[in-house]
Short mmCIF file of C-alpha atoms in Angstrom, two decimals:
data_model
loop_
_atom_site.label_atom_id
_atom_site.label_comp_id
_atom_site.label_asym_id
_atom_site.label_seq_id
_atom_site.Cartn_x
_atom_site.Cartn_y
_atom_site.Cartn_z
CA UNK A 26 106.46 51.72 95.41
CA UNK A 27 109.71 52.31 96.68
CA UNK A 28 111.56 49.81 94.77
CA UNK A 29 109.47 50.84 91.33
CA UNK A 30 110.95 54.64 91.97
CA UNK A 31 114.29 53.40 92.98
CA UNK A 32 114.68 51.55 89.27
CA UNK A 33 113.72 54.29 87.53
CA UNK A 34 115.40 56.81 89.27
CA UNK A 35 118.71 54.76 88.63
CA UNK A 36 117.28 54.42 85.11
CA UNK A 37 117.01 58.07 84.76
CA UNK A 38 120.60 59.25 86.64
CA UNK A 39 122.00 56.88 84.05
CA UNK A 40 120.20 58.20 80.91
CA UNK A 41 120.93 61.96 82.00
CA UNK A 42 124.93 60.95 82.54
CA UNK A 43 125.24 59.50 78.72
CA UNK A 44 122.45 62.64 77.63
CA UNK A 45 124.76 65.21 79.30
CA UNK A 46 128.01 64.21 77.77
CA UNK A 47 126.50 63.82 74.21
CA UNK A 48 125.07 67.62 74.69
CA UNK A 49 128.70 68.82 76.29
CA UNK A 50 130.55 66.86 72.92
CA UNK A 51 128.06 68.21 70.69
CA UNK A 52 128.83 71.62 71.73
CA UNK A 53 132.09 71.82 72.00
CA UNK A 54 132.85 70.25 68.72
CA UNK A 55 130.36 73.02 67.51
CA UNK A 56 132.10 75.42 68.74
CA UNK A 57 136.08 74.59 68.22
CA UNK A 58 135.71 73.07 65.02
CA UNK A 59 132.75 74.72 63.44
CA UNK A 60 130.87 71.36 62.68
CA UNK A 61 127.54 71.34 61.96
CA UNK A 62 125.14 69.45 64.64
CA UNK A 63 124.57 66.14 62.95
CA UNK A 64 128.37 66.01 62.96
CA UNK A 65 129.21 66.97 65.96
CA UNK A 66 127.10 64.40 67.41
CA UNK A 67 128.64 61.98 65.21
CA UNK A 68 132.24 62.31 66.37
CA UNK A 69 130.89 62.71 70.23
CA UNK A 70 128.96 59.24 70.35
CA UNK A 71 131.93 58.02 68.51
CA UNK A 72 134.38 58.91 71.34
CA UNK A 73 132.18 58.16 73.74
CA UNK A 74 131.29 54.62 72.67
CA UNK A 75 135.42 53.99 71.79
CA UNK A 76 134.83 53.43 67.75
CA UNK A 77 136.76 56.63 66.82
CA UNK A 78 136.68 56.21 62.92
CA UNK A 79 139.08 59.04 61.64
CA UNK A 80 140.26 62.73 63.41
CA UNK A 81 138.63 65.66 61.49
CA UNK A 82 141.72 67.36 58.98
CA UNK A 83 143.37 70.28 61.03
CA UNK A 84 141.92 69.47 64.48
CA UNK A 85 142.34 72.60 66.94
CA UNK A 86 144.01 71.91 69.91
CA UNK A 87 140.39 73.36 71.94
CA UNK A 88 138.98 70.24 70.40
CA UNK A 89 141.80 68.12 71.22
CA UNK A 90 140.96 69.00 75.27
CA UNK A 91 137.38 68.13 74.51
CA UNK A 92 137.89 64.88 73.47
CA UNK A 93 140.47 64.13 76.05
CA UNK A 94 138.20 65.16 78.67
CA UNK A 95 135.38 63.19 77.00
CA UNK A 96 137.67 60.28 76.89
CA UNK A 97 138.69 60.38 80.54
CA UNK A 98 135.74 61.05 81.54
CA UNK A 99 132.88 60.69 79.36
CA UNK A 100 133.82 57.13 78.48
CA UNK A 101 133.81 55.21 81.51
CA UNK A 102 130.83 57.18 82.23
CA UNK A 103 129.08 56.10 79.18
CA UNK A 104 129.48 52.88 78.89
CA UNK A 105 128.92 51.74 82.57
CA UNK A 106 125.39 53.44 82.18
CA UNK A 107 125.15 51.58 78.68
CA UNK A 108 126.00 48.76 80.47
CA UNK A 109 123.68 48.41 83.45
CA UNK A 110 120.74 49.42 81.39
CA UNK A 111 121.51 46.25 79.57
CA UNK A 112 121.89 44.55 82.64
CA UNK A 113 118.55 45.78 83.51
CA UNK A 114 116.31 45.20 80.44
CA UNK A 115 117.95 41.49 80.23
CA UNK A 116 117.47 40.87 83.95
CA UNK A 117 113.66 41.31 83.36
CA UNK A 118 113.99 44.01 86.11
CA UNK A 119 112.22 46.54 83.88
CA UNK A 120 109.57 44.08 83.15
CA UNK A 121 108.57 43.19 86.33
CA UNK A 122 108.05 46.35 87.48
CA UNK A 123 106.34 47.10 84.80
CA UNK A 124 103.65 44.45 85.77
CA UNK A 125 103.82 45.62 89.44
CA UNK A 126 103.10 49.43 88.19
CA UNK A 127 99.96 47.80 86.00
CA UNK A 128 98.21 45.65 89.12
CA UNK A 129 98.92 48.92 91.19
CA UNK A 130 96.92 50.80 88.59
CA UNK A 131 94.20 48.61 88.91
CA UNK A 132 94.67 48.57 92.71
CA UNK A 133 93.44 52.04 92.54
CA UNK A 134 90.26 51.71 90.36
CA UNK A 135 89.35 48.50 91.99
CA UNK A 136 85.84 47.97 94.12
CA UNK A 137 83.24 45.44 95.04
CA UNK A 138 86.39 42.63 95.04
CA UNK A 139 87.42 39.92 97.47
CA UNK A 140 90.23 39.80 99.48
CA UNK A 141 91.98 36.09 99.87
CA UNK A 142 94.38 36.18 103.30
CA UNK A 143 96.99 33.19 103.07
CA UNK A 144 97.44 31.77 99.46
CA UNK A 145 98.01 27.92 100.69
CA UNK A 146 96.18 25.09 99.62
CA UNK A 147 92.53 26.64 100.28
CA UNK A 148 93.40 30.11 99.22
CA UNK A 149 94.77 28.70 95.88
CA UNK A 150 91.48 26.89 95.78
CA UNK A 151 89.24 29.96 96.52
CA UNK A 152 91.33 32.13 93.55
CA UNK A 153 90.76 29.48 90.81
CA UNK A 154 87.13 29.34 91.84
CA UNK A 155 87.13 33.41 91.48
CA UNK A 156 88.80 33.10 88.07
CA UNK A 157 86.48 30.91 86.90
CA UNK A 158 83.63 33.19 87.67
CA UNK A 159 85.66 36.21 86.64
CA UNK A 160 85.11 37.63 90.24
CA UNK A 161 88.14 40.56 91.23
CA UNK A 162 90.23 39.44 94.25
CA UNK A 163 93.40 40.78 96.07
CA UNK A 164 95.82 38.30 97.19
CA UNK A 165 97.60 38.70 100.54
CA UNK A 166 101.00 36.24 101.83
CA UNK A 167 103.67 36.30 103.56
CA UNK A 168 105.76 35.14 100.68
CA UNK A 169 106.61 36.74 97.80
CA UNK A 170 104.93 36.82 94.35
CA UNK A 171 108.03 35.51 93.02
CA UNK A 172 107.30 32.34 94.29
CA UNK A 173 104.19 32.32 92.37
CA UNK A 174 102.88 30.10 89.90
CA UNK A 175 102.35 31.41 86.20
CA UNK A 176 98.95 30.60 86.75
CA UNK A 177 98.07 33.67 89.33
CA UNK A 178 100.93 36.01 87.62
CA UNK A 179 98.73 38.61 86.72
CA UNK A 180 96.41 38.61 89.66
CA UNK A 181 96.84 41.03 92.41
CA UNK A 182 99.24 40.60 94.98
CA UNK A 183 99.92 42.03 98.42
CA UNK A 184 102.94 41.22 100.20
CA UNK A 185 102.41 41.14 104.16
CA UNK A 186 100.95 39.74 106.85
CA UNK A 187 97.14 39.79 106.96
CA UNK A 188 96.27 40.57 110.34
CA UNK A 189 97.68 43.89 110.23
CA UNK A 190 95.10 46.74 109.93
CA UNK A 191 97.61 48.67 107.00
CA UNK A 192 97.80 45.60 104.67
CA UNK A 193 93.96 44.85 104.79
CA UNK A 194 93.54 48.68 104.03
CA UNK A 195 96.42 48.34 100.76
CA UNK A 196 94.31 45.71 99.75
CA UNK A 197 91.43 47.40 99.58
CA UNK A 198 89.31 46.71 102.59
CA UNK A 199 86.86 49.49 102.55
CA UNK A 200 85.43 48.70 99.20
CA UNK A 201 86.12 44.84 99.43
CA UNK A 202 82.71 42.68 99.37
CA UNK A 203 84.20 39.79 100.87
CA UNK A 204 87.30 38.53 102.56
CA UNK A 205 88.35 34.85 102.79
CA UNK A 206 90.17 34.58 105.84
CA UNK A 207 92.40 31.04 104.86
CA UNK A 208 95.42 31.28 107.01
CA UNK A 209 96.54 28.05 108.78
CA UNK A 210 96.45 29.85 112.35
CA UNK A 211 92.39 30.17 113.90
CA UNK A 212 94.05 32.82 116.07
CA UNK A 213 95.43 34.29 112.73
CA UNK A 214 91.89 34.14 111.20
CA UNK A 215 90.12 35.28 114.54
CA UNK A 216 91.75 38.49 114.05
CA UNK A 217 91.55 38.75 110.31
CA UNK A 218 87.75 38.75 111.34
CA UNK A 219 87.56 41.33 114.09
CA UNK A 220 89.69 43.78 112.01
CA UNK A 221 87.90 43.37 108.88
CA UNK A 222 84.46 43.88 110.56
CA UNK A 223 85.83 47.05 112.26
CA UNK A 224 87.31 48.58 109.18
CA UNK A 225 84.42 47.83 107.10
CA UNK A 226 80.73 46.43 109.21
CA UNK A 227 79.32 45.33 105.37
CA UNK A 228 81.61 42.89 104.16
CA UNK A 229 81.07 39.26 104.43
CA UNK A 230 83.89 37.62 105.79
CA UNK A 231 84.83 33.32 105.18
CA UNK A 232 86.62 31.85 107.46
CA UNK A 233 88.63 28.82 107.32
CA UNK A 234 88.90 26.66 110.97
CA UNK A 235 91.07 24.13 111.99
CA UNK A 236 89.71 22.79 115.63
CA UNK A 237 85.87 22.86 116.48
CA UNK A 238 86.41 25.18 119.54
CA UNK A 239 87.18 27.97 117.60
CA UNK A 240 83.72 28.04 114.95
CA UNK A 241 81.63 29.93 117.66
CA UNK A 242 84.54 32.37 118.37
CA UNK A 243 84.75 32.53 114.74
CA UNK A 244 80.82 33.43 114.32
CA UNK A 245 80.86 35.80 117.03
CA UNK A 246 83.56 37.68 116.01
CA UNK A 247 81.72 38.25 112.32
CA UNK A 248 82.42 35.87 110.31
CA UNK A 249 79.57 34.56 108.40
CA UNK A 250 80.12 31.29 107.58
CA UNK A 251 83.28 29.13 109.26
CA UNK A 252 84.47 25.95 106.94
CA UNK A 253 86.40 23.39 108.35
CA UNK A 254 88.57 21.81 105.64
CA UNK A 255 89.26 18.61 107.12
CA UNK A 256 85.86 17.67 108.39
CA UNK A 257 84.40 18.25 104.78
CA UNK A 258 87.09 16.19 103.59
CA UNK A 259 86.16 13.47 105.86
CA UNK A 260 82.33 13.64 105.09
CA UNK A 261 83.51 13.92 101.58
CA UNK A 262 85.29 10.81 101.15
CA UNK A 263 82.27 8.88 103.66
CA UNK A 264 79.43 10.05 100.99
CA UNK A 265 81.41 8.83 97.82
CA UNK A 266 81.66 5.33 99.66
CA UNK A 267 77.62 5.34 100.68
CA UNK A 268 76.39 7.73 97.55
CA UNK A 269 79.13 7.66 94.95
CA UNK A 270 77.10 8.80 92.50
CA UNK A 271 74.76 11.28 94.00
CA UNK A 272 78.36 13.14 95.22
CA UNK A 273 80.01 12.78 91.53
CA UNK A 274 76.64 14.31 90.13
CA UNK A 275 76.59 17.30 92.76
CA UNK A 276 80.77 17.81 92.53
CA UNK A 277 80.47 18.19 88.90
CA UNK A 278 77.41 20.49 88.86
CA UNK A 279 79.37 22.68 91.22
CA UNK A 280 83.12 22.90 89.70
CA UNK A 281 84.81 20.15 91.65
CA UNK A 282 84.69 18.07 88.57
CA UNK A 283 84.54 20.42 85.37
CA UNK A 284 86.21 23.98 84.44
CA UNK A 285 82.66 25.31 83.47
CA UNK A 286 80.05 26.96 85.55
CA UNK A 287 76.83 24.96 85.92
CA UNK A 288 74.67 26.43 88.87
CA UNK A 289 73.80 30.29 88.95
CA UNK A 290 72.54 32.41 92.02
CA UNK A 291 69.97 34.54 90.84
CA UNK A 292 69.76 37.61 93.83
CA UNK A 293 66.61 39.09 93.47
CA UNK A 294 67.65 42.73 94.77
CA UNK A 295 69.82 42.57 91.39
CA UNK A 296 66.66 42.20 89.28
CA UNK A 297 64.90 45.47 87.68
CA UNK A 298 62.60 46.22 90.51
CA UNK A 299 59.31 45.40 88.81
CA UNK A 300 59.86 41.62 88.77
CA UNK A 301 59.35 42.03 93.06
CA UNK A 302 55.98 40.33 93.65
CA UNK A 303 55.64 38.71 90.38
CA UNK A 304 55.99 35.15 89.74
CA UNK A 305 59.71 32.96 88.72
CA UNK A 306 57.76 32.04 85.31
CA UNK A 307 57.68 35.79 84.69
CA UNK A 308 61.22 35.64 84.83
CA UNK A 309 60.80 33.63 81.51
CA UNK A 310 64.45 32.00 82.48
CA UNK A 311 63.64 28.21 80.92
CA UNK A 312 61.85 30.02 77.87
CA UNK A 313 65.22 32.31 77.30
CA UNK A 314 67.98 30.46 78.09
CA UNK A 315 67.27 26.58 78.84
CA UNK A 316 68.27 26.44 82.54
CA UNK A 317 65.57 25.54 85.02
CA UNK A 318 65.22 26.69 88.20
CA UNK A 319 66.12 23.94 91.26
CA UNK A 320 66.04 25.87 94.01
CA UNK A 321 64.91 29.34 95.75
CA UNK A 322 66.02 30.74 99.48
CA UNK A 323 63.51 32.94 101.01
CA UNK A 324 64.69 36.10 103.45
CA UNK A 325 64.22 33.82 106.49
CA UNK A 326 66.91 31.60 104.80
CA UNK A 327 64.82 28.65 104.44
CA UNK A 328 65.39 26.40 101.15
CA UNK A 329 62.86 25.16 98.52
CA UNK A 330 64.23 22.60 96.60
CA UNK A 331 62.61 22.33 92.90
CA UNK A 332 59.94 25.42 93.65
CA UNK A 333 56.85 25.92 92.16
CA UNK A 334 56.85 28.34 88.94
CA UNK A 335 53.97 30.02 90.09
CA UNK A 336 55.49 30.96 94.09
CA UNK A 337 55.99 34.84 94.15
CA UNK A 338 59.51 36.16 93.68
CA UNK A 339 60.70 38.26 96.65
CA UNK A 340 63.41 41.00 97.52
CA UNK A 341 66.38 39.36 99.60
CA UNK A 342 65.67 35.83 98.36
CA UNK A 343 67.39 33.96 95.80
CA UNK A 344 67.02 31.95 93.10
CA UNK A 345 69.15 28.79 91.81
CA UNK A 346 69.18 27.94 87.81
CA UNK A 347 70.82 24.83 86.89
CA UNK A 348 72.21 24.37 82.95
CA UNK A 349 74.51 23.58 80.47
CA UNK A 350 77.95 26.04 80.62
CA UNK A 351 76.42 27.95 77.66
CA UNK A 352 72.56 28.40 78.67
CA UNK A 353 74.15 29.42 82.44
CA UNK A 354 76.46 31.69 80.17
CA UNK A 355 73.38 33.16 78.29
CA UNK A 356 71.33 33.83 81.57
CA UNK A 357 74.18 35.45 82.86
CA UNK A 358 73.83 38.27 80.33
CA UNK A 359 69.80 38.27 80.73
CA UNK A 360 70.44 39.05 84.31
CA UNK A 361 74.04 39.81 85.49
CA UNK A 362 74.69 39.31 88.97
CA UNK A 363 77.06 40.84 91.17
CA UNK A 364 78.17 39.39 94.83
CA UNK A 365 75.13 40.33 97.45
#
């Protein structure tokens, strides 16, 4: 904020300087030499931009001391500010804080969003993956958005450290849904946890670990759910040597392999309440849109794989629909769903 009003105060001490000797030019040249205001402002942009076409016939001397003055003065004056507004529309200074004034805008209205701490390798990950299911997040680094790639330009973007109570709150904390805690530091992370928990007890908070030791810390401190990059990877690359296929199948169903969204979480507190206690073929889902249902987690958090259409649908469960990107694209407008 302070570098937004320190460009456009410079902006405006520059525009009032060439405004002020226009108006003192235009005046004087009013008055001495009885010109009407279109001409007057003529002859005083003229002087003060150097052209100086032709002297007015029988020039007082009052007006001769005006334009002197304007020319000592007014010129230098004039044309630096000319000159470093150039300098500052062809920087792309203006434009950039023009973008930064936008995202804070939207920093203002924003709610139920997701804030990513430490945009590395995972946090890059965890953004694309938002994109893709046009979720709202907050980015917050230690570097600067300059540094950015073109693909995240226009997302939101908090310069700081994470761990500090006053950047999690200018990023939103209190209405945040979710915070993926990604930095390369457990400690770091540890106490991305505790703070976020304190500052708001209802948002679910991710967790990235590097060493075992730390999950349970990592648990008890809030977070819900602790990944640990490198063992997945490892399990990763064992299953695609024992069950290549099977792991292909399931990593393109779930975005690892495509751009489009194939698997939807159906929540069923986000359903019009009078489908509680009815059955998933009321839901019609297969009828409407193509996808079928494959799965459904019950408030205990036990899993049924491939579930009966006839079990009873119930509130804090979910359901999963698999389809093609544009029947999971048409169920998504039957039922919108929000993060739980």
């Amino acid at each position: 904020m302070r570098r937004l009003s320190a460009l456009y105060k410079r902006i405006a001490v520059l525009t009032l300087a060439i405004v002020i000797f226009i108006i003192f030019g235009t005046v004087g040249f009013m008055h001495s030499e009885g010109l009407n205001l279109l001409d007057a402002i003529w002859y005083s942009v003229m002087t003060l931009t150097t052209v100086g076409f032709q002297v007015p016939n029988n020039f007082s001397d009052e007006g001769k001391i005006i334009t002197i003055f304007l020319m000592l003065f007014g010129v230098g004056a004039v044309l630096y500010g000319l000159t470093a507004l150039a300098l500052e529309i062809f920087s792309g200074n203006i434009g950039k804080e023009y973008k930064i004034n936008i995202i804070k805008k939207r920093m203002k209205n924003l709610e139920n969003h997701i804030i990513i701490c430490g945009f590395g390798r995972n946090g890059r990950q965890a953004a694309r993956k938002l994109i893709l299911h046009k979720k709202p997040f907050v980015i917050i680094d230690k570097k600067p958005l300059e540094n950015r790639d073109d693909e995240f330009a226009d997302t939101i973007f908090i310069h700081g450290n994470a761990i500090e109570d006053e950047v999690l709150k200018k990023a939103g904390i209190e209405k945040a849904v979710g915070i993926i805690a990604s930095l390369p530091s457990d400690a770091d992370n540890l106490f991305i946890v505790i703070s976020s928990k304190e500052l708001n007890p209802n948002i679910k908070v991710i967790s990235r670990a590097s060493n075992s030791n730390t999950i349970k810390k990592l648990k008890t401190a809030g977070a819900e759910n602790v990944i640990m990059p490198d063992k997945i990877g490892g399990e990763h690359m064992a299953s695609l040597l024992i069950t290549p296929d099977i792991v292909e199948f399931v990593d393109h169903i779930t975005l690892e392999g495509t751009k489009q969204i194939n698997v939807l979480e159906i929540y069923t507190n986000r359903l019009p309440g009078h489908f509680i206690n009815k059955k998933i073929e009321d839901l019609q889902i297969f009828p409407k849109t193509g996808c079928k249902i494959v799965g459904y987690k019950d408030a205990h958090g036990k899993y049924i794989i491939n579930p009966d259409e006839s079990k009873s649908i119930e509130a804090n469960c979910c359901i999963f629909a698999l389809g093609q990107p544009q029947q999971i694209e048409k169920l998504q407008k039957i039922y919108p769903q929000d993060l739980p």
